[in-house]
Tab-separated table of C-alpha atoms in Angstrom:
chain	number	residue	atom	x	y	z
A	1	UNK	CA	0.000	0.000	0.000
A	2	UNK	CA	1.285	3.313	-0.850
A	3	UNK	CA	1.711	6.007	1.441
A	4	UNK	CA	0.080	9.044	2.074
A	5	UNK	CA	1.691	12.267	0.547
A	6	UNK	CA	1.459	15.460	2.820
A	7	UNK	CA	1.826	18.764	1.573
A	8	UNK	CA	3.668	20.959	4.123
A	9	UNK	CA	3.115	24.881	4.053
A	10	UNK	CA	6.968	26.146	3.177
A	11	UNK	CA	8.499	28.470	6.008
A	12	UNK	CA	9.931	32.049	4.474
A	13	UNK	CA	12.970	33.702	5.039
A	14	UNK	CA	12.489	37.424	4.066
A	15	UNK	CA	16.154	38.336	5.320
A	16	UNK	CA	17.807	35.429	2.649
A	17	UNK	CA	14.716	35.300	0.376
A	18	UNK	CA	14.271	31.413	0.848
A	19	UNK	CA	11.739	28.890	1.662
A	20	UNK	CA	12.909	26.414	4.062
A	21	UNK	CA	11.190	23.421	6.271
A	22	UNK	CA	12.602	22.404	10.359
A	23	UNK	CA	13.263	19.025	9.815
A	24	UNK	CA	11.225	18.001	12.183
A	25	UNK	CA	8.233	18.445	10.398
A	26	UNK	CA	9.356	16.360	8.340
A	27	UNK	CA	10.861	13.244	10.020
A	28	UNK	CA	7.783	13.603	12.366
A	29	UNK	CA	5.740	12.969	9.404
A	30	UNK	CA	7.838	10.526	7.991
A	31	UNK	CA	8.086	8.467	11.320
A	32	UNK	CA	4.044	8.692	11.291
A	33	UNK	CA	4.019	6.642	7.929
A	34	UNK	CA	3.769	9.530	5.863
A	35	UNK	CA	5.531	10.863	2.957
A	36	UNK	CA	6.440	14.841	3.490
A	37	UNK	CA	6.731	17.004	0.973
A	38	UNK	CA	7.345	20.674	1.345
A	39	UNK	CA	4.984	23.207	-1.240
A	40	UNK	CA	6.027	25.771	-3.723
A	41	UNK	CA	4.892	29.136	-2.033
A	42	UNK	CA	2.665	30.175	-4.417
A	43	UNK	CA	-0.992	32.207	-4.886
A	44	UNK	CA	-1.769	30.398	-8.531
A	45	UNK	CA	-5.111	29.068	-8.247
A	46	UNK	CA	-4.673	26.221	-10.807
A	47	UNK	CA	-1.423	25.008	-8.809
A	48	UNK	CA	-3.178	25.138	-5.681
A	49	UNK	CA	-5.932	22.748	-6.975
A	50	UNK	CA	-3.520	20.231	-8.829
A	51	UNK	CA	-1.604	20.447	-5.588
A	52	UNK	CA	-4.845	19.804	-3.228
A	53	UNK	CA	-5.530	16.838	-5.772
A	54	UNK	CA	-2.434	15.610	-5.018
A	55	UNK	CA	-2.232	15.879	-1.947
A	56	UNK	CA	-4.174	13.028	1.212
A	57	UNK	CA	-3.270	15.809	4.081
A	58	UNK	CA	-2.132	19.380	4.748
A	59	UNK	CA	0.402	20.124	7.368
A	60	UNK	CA	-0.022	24.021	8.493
A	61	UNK	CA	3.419	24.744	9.656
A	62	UNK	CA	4.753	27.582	12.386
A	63	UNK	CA	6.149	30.269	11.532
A	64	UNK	CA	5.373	34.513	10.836
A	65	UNK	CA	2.636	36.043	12.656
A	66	UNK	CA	-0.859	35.673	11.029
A	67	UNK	CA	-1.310	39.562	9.344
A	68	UNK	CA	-4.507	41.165	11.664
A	69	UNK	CA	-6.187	42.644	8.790
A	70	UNK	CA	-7.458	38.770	8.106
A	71	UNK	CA	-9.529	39.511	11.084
A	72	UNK	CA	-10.388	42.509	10.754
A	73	UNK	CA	-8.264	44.380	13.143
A	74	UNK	CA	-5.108	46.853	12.972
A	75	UNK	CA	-1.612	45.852	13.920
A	76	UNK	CA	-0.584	46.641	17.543
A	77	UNK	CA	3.368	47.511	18.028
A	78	UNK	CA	3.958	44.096	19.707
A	79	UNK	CA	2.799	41.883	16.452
A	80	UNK	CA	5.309	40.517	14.759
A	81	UNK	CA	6.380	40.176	10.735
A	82	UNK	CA	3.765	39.020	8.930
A	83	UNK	CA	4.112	37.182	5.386
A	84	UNK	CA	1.166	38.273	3.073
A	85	UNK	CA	2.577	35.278	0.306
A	86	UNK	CA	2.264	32.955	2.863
A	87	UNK	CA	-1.707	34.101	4.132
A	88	UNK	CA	-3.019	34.531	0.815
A	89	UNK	CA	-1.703	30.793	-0.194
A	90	UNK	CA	-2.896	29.559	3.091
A	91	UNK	CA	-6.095	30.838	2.749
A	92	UNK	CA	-6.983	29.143	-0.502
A	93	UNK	CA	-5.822	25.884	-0.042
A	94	UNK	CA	-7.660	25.664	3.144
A	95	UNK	CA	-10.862	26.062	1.297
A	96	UNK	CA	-10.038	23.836	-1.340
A	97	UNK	CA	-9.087	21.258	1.017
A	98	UNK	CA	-12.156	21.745	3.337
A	99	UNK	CA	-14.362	21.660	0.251
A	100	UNK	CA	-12.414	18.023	-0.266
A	101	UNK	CA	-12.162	16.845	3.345
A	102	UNK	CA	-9.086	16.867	2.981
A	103	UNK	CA	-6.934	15.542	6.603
A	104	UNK	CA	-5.285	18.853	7.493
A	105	UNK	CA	-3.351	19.734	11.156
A	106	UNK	CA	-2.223	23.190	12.292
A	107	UNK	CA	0.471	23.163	14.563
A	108	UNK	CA	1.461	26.701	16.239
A	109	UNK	CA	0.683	29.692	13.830
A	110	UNK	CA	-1.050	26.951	12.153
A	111	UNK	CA	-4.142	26.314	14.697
A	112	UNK	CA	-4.208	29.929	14.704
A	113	UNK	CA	-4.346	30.213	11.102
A	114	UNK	CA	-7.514	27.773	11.030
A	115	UNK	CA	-9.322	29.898	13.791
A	116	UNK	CA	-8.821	33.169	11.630
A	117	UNK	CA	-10.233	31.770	8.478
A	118	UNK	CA	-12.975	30.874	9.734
A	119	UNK	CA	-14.077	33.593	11.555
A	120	UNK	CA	-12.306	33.639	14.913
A	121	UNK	CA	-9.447	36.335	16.128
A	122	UNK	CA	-6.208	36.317	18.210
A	123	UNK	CA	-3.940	37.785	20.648
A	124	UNK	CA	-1.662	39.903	18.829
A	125	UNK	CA	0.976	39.718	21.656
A	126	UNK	CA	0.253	37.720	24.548
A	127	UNK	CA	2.672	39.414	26.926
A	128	UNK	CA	0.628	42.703	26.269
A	129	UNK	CA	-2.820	41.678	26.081
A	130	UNK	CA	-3.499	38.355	28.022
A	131	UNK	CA	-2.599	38.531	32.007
A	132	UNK	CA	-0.704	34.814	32.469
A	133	UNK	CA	1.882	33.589	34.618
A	134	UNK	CA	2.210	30.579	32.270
A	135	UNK	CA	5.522	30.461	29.887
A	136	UNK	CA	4.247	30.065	26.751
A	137	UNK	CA	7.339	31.216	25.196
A	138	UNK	CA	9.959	29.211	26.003
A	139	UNK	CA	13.555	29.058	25.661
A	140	UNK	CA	15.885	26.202	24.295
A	141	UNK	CA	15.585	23.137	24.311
A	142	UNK	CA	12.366	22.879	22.411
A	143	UNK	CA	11.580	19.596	23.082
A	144	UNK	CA	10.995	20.019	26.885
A	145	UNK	CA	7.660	20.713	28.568
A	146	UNK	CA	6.714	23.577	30.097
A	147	UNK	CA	3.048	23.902	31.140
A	148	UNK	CA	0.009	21.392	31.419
A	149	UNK	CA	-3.143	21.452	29.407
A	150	UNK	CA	-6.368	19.433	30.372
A	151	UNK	CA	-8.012	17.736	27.794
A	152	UNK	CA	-11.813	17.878	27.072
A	153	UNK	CA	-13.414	14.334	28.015
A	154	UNK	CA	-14.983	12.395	24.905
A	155	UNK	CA	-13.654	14.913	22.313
A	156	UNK	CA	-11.087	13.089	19.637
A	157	UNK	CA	-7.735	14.466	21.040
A	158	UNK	CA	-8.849	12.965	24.817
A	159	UNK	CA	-10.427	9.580	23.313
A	160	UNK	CA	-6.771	9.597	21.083
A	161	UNK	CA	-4.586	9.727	24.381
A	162	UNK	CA	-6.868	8.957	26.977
A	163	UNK	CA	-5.805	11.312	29.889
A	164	UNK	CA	-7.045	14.277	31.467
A	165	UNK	CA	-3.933	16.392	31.542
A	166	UNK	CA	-0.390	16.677	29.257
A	167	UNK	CA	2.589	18.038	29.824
A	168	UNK	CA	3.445	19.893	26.530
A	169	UNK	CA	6.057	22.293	25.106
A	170	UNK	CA	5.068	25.917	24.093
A	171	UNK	CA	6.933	28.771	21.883
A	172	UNK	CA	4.305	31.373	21.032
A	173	UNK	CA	3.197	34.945	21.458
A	174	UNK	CA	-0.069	34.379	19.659
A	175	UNK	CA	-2.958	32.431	20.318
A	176	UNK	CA	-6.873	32.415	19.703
A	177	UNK	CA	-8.648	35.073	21.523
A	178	UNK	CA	-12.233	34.280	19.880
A	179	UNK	CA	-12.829	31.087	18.786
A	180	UNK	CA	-14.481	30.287	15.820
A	181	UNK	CA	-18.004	29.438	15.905
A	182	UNK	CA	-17.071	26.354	13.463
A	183	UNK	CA	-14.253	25.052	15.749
A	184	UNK	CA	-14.411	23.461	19.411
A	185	UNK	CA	-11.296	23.627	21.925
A	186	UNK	CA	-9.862	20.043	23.211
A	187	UNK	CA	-8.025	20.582	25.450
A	188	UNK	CA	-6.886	24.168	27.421
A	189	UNK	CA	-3.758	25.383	29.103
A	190	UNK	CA	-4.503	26.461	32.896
A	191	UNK	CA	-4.362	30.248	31.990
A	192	UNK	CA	-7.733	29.723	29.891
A	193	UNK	CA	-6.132	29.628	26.147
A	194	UNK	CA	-6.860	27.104	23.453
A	195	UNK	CA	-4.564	24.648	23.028
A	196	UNK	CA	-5.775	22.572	20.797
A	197	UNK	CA	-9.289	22.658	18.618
A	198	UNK	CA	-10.995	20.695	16.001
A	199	UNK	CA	-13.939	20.958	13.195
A	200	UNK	CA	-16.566	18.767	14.066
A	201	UNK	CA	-18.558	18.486	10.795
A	202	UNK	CA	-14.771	17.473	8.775
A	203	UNK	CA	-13.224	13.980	9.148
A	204	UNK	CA	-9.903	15.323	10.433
A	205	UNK	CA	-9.218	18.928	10.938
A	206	UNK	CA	-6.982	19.641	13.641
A	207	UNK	CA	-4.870	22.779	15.128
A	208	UNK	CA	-2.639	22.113	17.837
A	209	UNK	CA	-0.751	25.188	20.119
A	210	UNK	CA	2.013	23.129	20.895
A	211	UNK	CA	5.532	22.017	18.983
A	212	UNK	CA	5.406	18.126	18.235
A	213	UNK	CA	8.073	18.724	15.684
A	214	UNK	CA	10.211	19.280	18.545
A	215	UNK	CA	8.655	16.570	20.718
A	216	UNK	CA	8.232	13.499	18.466
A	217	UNK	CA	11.457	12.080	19.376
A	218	UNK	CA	10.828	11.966	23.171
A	219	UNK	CA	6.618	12.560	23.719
A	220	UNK	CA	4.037	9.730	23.078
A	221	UNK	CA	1.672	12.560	22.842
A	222	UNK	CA	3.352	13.991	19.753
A	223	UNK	CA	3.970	10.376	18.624
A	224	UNK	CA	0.395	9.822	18.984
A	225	UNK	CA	-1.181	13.346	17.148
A	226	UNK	CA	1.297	12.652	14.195
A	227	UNK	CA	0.416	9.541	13.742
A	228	UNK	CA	-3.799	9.911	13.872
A	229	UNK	CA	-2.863	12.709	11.179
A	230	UNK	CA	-1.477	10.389	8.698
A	231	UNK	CA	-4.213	7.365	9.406
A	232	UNK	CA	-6.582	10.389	8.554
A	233	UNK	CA	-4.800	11.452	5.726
A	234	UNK	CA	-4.472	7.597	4.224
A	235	UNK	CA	-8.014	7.014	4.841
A	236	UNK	CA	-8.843	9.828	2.279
Protein backbone atom coordinates (compact mmCIF):
# COMPACT_ATOMS: atom_id res chain seq x y z
CA UNK A 1 0.00 0.00 0.00
CA UNK A 2 1.28 3.31 -0.85
CA UNK A 3 1.71 6.01 1.44
CA UNK A 4 0.08 9.04 2.07
CA UNK A 5 1.69 12.27 0.55
CA UNK A 6 1.46 15.46 2.82
CA UNK A 7 1.83 18.76 1.57
CA UNK A 8 3.67 20.96 4.12
CA UNK A 9 3.11 24.88 4.05
CA UNK A 10 6.97 26.15 3.18
CA UNK A 11 8.50 28.47 6.01
CA UNK A 12 9.93 32.05 4.47
CA UNK A 13 12.97 33.70 5.04
CA UNK A 14 12.49 37.42 4.07
CA UNK A 15 16.15 38.34 5.32
CA UNK A 16 17.81 35.43 2.65
CA UNK A 17 14.72 35.30 0.38
CA UNK A 18 14.27 31.41 0.85
CA UNK A 19 11.74 28.89 1.66
CA UNK A 20 12.91 26.41 4.06
CA UNK A 21 11.19 23.42 6.27
CA UNK A 22 12.60 22.40 10.36
CA UNK A 23 13.26 19.02 9.82
CA UNK A 24 11.23 18.00 12.18
CA UNK A 25 8.23 18.45 10.40
CA UNK A 26 9.36 16.36 8.34
CA UNK A 27 10.86 13.24 10.02
CA UNK A 28 7.78 13.60 12.37
CA UNK A 29 5.74 12.97 9.40
CA UNK A 30 7.84 10.53 7.99
CA UNK A 31 8.09 8.47 11.32
CA UNK A 32 4.04 8.69 11.29
CA UNK A 33 4.02 6.64 7.93
CA UNK A 34 3.77 9.53 5.86
CA UNK A 35 5.53 10.86 2.96
CA UNK A 36 6.44 14.84 3.49
CA UNK A 37 6.73 17.00 0.97
CA UNK A 38 7.35 20.67 1.35
CA UNK A 39 4.98 23.21 -1.24
CA UNK A 40 6.03 25.77 -3.72
CA UNK A 41 4.89 29.14 -2.03
CA UNK A 42 2.66 30.18 -4.42
CA UNK A 43 -0.99 32.21 -4.89
CA UNK A 44 -1.77 30.40 -8.53
CA UNK A 45 -5.11 29.07 -8.25
CA UNK A 46 -4.67 26.22 -10.81
CA UNK A 47 -1.42 25.01 -8.81
CA UNK A 48 -3.18 25.14 -5.68
CA UNK A 49 -5.93 22.75 -6.97
CA UNK A 50 -3.52 20.23 -8.83
CA UNK A 51 -1.60 20.45 -5.59
CA UNK A 52 -4.85 19.80 -3.23
CA UNK A 53 -5.53 16.84 -5.77
CA UNK A 54 -2.43 15.61 -5.02
CA UNK A 55 -2.23 15.88 -1.95
CA UNK A 56 -4.17 13.03 1.21
CA UNK A 57 -3.27 15.81 4.08
CA UNK A 58 -2.13 19.38 4.75
CA UNK A 59 0.40 20.12 7.37
CA UNK A 60 -0.02 24.02 8.49
CA UNK A 61 3.42 24.74 9.66
CA UNK A 62 4.75 27.58 12.39
CA UNK A 63 6.15 30.27 11.53
CA UNK A 64 5.37 34.51 10.84
CA UNK A 65 2.64 36.04 12.66
CA UNK A 66 -0.86 35.67 11.03
CA UNK A 67 -1.31 39.56 9.34
CA UNK A 68 -4.51 41.17 11.66
CA UNK A 69 -6.19 42.64 8.79
CA UNK A 70 -7.46 38.77 8.11
CA UNK A 71 -9.53 39.51 11.08
CA UNK A 72 -10.39 42.51 10.75
CA UNK A 73 -8.26 44.38 13.14
CA UNK A 74 -5.11 46.85 12.97
CA UNK A 75 -1.61 45.85 13.92
CA UNK A 76 -0.58 46.64 17.54
CA UNK A 77 3.37 47.51 18.03
CA UNK A 78 3.96 44.10 19.71
CA UNK A 79 2.80 41.88 16.45
CA UNK A 80 5.31 40.52 14.76
CA UNK A 81 6.38 40.18 10.73
CA UNK A 82 3.77 39.02 8.93
CA UNK A 83 4.11 37.18 5.39
CA UNK A 84 1.17 38.27 3.07
CA UNK A 85 2.58 35.28 0.31
CA UNK A 86 2.26 32.96 2.86
CA UNK A 87 -1.71 34.10 4.13
CA UNK A 88 -3.02 34.53 0.82
CA UNK A 89 -1.70 30.79 -0.19
CA UNK A 90 -2.90 29.56 3.09
CA UNK A 91 -6.10 30.84 2.75
CA UNK A 92 -6.98 29.14 -0.50
CA UNK A 93 -5.82 25.88 -0.04
CA UNK A 94 -7.66 25.66 3.14
CA UNK A 95 -10.86 26.06 1.30
CA UNK A 96 -10.04 23.84 -1.34
CA UNK A 97 -9.09 21.26 1.02
CA UNK A 98 -12.16 21.75 3.34
CA UNK A 99 -14.36 21.66 0.25
CA UNK A 100 -12.41 18.02 -0.27
CA UNK A 101 -12.16 16.84 3.34
CA UNK A 102 -9.09 16.87 2.98
CA UNK A 103 -6.93 15.54 6.60
CA UNK A 104 -5.29 18.85 7.49
CA UNK A 105 -3.35 19.73 11.16
CA UNK A 106 -2.22 23.19 12.29
CA UNK A 107 0.47 23.16 14.56
CA UNK A 108 1.46 26.70 16.24
CA UNK A 109 0.68 29.69 13.83
CA UNK A 110 -1.05 26.95 12.15
CA UNK A 111 -4.14 26.31 14.70
CA UNK A 112 -4.21 29.93 14.70
CA UNK A 113 -4.35 30.21 11.10
CA UNK A 114 -7.51 27.77 11.03
CA UNK A 115 -9.32 29.90 13.79
CA UNK A 116 -8.82 33.17 11.63
CA UNK A 117 -10.23 31.77 8.48
CA UNK A 118 -12.98 30.87 9.73
CA UNK A 119 -14.08 33.59 11.56
CA UNK A 120 -12.31 33.64 14.91
CA UNK A 121 -9.45 36.33 16.13
CA UNK A 122 -6.21 36.32 18.21
CA UNK A 123 -3.94 37.79 20.65
CA UNK A 124 -1.66 39.90 18.83
CA UNK A 125 0.98 39.72 21.66
CA UNK A 126 0.25 37.72 24.55
CA UNK A 127 2.67 39.41 26.93
CA UNK A 128 0.63 42.70 26.27
CA UNK A 129 -2.82 41.68 26.08
CA UNK A 130 -3.50 38.35 28.02
CA UNK A 131 -2.60 38.53 32.01
CA UNK A 132 -0.70 34.81 32.47
CA UNK A 133 1.88 33.59 34.62
CA UNK A 134 2.21 30.58 32.27
CA UNK A 135 5.52 30.46 29.89
CA UNK A 136 4.25 30.07 26.75
CA UNK A 137 7.34 31.22 25.20
CA UNK A 138 9.96 29.21 26.00
CA UNK A 139 13.56 29.06 25.66
CA UNK A 140 15.88 26.20 24.30
CA UNK A 141 15.58 23.14 24.31
CA UNK A 142 12.37 22.88 22.41
CA UNK A 143 11.58 19.60 23.08
CA UNK A 144 10.99 20.02 26.88
CA UNK A 145 7.66 20.71 28.57
CA UNK A 146 6.71 23.58 30.10
CA UNK A 147 3.05 23.90 31.14
CA UNK A 148 0.01 21.39 31.42
CA UNK A 149 -3.14 21.45 29.41
CA UNK A 150 -6.37 19.43 30.37
CA UNK A 151 -8.01 17.74 27.79
CA UNK A 152 -11.81 17.88 27.07
CA UNK A 153 -13.41 14.33 28.02
CA UNK A 154 -14.98 12.39 24.90
CA UNK A 155 -13.65 14.91 22.31
CA UNK A 156 -11.09 13.09 19.64
CA UNK A 157 -7.74 14.47 21.04
CA UNK A 158 -8.85 12.96 24.82
CA UNK A 159 -10.43 9.58 23.31
CA UNK A 160 -6.77 9.60 21.08
CA UNK A 161 -4.59 9.73 24.38
CA UNK A 162 -6.87 8.96 26.98
CA UNK A 163 -5.80 11.31 29.89
CA UNK A 164 -7.05 14.28 31.47
CA UNK A 165 -3.93 16.39 31.54
CA UNK A 166 -0.39 16.68 29.26
CA UNK A 167 2.59 18.04 29.82
CA UNK A 168 3.45 19.89 26.53
CA UNK A 169 6.06 22.29 25.11
CA UNK A 170 5.07 25.92 24.09
CA UNK A 171 6.93 28.77 21.88
CA UNK A 172 4.31 31.37 21.03
CA UNK A 173 3.20 34.94 21.46
CA UNK A 174 -0.07 34.38 19.66
CA UNK A 175 -2.96 32.43 20.32
CA UNK A 176 -6.87 32.41 19.70
CA UNK A 177 -8.65 35.07 21.52
CA UNK A 178 -12.23 34.28 19.88
CA UNK A 179 -12.83 31.09 18.79
CA UNK A 180 -14.48 30.29 15.82
CA UNK A 181 -18.00 29.44 15.91
CA UNK A 182 -17.07 26.35 13.46
CA UNK A 183 -14.25 25.05 15.75
CA UNK A 184 -14.41 23.46 19.41
CA UNK A 185 -11.30 23.63 21.92
CA UNK A 186 -9.86 20.04 23.21
CA UNK A 187 -8.03 20.58 25.45
CA UNK A 188 -6.89 24.17 27.42
CA UNK A 189 -3.76 25.38 29.10
CA UNK A 190 -4.50 26.46 32.90
CA UNK A 191 -4.36 30.25 31.99
CA UNK A 192 -7.73 29.72 29.89
CA UNK A 193 -6.13 29.63 26.15
CA UNK A 194 -6.86 27.10 23.45
CA UNK A 195 -4.56 24.65 23.03
CA UNK A 196 -5.78 22.57 20.80
CA UNK A 197 -9.29 22.66 18.62
CA UNK A 198 -11.00 20.69 16.00
CA UNK A 199 -13.94 20.96 13.19
CA UNK A 200 -16.57 18.77 14.07
CA UNK A 201 -18.56 18.49 10.79
CA UNK A 202 -14.77 17.47 8.77
CA UNK A 203 -13.22 13.98 9.15
CA UNK A 204 -9.90 15.32 10.43
CA UNK A 205 -9.22 18.93 10.94
CA UNK A 206 -6.98 19.64 13.64
CA UNK A 207 -4.87 22.78 15.13
CA UNK A 208 -2.64 22.11 17.84
CA UNK A 209 -0.75 25.19 20.12
CA UNK A 210 2.01 23.13 20.90
CA UNK A 211 5.53 22.02 18.98
CA UNK A 212 5.41 18.13 18.24
CA UNK A 213 8.07 18.72 15.68
CA UNK A 214 10.21 19.28 18.55
CA UNK A 215 8.66 16.57 20.72
CA UNK A 216 8.23 13.50 18.47
CA UNK A 217 11.46 12.08 19.38
CA UNK A 218 10.83 11.97 23.17
CA UNK A 219 6.62 12.56 23.72
CA UNK A 220 4.04 9.73 23.08
CA UNK A 221 1.67 12.56 22.84
CA UNK A 222 3.35 13.99 19.75
CA UNK A 223 3.97 10.38 18.62
CA UNK A 224 0.40 9.82 18.98
CA UNK A 225 -1.18 13.35 17.15
CA UNK A 226 1.30 12.65 14.19
CA UNK A 227 0.42 9.54 13.74
CA UNK A 228 -3.80 9.91 13.87
CA UNK A 229 -2.86 12.71 11.18
CA UNK A 230 -1.48 10.39 8.70
CA UNK A 231 -4.21 7.37 9.41
CA UNK A 232 -6.58 10.39 8.55
CA UNK A 233 -4.80 11.45 5.73
CA UNK A 234 -4.47 7.60 4.22
CA UNK A 235 -8.01 7.01 4.84
CA UNK A 236 -8.84 9.83 2.28
Amino acid sequence: MSKPLIGLIPLYDEKKDSLWMLPGYMEGIEEAGGIPVMLPLTEDDTELEQLCEICDGFLLTGGHDVSPELYGECAVKECGVCCKERDVMEKKLFSMALDQDKALLGICRGIQFMNVVLGGTLYQDLPTQKDSSLEHHQKPPYDMPVHQVRLVRELPLYQLIQKPEIAVNSYHHQAIHILSDRLKVMAYAEDGLAEAVYMPEKSFVWGIQWHPEFSYKTDENSKKILKQFVRAAEEK
